[in-house]
XYZ file of C-alpha atoms in Angstrom:
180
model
C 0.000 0.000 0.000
C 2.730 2.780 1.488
C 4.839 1.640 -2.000
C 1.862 2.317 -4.299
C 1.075 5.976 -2.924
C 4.166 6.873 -3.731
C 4.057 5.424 -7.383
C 1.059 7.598 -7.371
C 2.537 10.967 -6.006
C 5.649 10.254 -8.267
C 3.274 9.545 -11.337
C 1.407 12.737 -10.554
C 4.961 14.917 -10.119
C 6.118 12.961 -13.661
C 2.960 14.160 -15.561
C 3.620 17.890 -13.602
C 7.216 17.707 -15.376
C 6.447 16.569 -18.663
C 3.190 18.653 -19.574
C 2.348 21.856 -17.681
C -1.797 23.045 -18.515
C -1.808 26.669 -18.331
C -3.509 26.682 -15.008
C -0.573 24.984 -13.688
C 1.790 28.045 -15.144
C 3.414 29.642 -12.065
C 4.558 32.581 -13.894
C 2.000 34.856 -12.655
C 0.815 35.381 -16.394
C -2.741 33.872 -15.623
C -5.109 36.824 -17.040
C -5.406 37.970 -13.382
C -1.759 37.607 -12.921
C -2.545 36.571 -9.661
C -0.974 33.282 -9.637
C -3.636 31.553 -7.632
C -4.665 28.578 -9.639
C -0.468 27.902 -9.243
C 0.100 24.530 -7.895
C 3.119 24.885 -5.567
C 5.765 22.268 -7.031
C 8.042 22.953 -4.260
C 5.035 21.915 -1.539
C 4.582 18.666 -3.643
C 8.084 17.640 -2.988
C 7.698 18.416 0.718
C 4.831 16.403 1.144
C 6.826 13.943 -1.207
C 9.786 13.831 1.157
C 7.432 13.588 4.343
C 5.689 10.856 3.061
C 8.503 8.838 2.117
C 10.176 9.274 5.506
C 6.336 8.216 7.290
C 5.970 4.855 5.390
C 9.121 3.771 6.691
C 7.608 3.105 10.203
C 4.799 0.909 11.352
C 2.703 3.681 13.365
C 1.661 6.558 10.818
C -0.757 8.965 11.722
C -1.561 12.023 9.302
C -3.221 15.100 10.917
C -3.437 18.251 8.840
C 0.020 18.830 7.473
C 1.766 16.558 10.564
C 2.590 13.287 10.429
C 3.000 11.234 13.677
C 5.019 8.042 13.268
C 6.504 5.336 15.505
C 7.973 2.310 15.458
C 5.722 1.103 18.143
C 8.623 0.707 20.903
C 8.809 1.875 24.391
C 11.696 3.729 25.786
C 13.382 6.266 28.537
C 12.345 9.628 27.417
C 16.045 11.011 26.893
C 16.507 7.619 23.644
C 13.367 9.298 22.603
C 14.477 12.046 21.913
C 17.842 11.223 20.273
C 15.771 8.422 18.594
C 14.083 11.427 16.655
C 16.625 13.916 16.450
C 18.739 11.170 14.770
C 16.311 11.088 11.907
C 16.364 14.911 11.151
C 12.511 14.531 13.681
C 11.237 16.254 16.726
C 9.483 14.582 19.864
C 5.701 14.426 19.250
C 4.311 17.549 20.273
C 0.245 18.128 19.795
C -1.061 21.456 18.912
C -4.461 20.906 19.255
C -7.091 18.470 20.392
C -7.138 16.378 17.222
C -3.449 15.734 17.366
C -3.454 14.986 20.887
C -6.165 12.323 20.180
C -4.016 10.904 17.292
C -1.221 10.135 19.565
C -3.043 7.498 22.054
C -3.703 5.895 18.968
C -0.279 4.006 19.148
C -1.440 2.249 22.218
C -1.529 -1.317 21.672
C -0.810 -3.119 24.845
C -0.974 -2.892 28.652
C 1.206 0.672 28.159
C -0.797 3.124 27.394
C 1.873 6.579 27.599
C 3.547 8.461 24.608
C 6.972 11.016 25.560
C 5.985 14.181 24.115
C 8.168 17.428 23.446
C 7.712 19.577 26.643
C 10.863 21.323 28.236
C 11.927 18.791 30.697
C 13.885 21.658 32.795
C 11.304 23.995 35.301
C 14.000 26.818 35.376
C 13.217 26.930 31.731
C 9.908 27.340 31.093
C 8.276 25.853 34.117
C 6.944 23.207 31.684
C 5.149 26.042 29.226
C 7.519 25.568 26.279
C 8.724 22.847 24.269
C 12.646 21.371 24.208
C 12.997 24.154 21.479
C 12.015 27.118 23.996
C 9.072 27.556 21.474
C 5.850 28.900 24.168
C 3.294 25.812 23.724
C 0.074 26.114 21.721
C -2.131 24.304 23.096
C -2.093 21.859 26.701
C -3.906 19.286 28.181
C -2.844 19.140 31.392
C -4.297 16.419 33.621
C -5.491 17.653 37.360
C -2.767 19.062 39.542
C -0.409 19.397 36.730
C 1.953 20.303 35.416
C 3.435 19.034 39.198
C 4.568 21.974 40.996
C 6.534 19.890 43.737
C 8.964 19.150 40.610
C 11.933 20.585 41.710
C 14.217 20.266 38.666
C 13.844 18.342 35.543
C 10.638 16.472 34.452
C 9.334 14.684 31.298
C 5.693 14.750 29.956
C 3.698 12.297 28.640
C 0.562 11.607 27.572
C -1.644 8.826 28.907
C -4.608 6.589 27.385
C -6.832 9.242 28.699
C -5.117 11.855 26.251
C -4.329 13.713 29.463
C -0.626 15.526 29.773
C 1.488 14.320 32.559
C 5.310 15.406 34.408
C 6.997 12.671 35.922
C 10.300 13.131 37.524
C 10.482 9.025 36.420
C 12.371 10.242 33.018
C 13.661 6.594 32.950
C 10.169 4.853 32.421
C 9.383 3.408 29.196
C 6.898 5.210 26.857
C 6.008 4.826 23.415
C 8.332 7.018 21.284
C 6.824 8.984 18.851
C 7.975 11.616 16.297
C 6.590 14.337 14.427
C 7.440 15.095 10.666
């Protein structure tokens, strides 16, 4: 299946390349000279390039323009994040509720908690940015968190529940999940 979408998207950028319709002419010489009716070649090959990357795993979850995917195995939170950075990826990080929900759907088994990209330091951030220093978007903070009695360093995760979580227990094993 994941090899025959991307005979299709390749088909699709081969017709693009050999015969261009006029409404696909992204000279801005349309009669408006607007360019709208431009299709964006250089998105194409994004979405190409993100695609390729996602059908290499066995977890793959599209939502909107992110892609969530996972190789379905549990780890400390610190190999999850050099798991991801290795592969030019970021931790998982939901922006809104529909991403948040997409994320439990890796659960599988009797562990039911995904690392996700939330400063793991208090003195930077107090838990309100990500691992980039980037202010967060959108939380869904479980009751009586973040944990305040966190002195120092603390990972999030997000439980079956779809509920956010700090544990000082950086060493458990959660699902490790990346965002492209």
């Amino acid at each position: 299946m994941r090899l025959y979408l991307l005979s299709c998207v390749f088909c699709l950028l081969v017709a693009k390349a050999s015969s261009q319709p006029s409404y696909l002419n992204c000279n801005n010489d349309d009669e408006e000279g607007s360019g709208t009716n431009c299709v964006d070649i250089k998105a194409l090959q994004e979405r190409l390039a993100k695609l390729e990357l996602a059908i290499n795993y066995p977890f793959v979850r599209r939502v909107g323009q992110k892609y969530f995917v996972s190789n379905k195995k549990r780890d400390r939170f610190q190999t999850a994040v050099e798991f991801c950075s290795q592969r030019g990826l970021e931790l998982a990080l939901p922006q809104n509720q529909e991403e948040n929900s997409a994320l439990t759907e890796v659960f599988g088994d009797a562990f039911k908690t995904v690392w996700i990209n939330v400063n793991q330091k208090k003195a930077e951030g107090n838990f309100e940015v990500d691992m980039n220093n980037r202010t967060l978007i959108f939380t869904k903070w479980g009751r009586g968190q973040p944990d305040t009695s966190i002195r120092d360093t603390g990972c999030t995760m997000v439980g079956e529940n779809g509920l956010w979580n700090v544990t000082q227990e950086c060493f458990l094993n959660a699902f490790v999940v990346c965002q492209l």
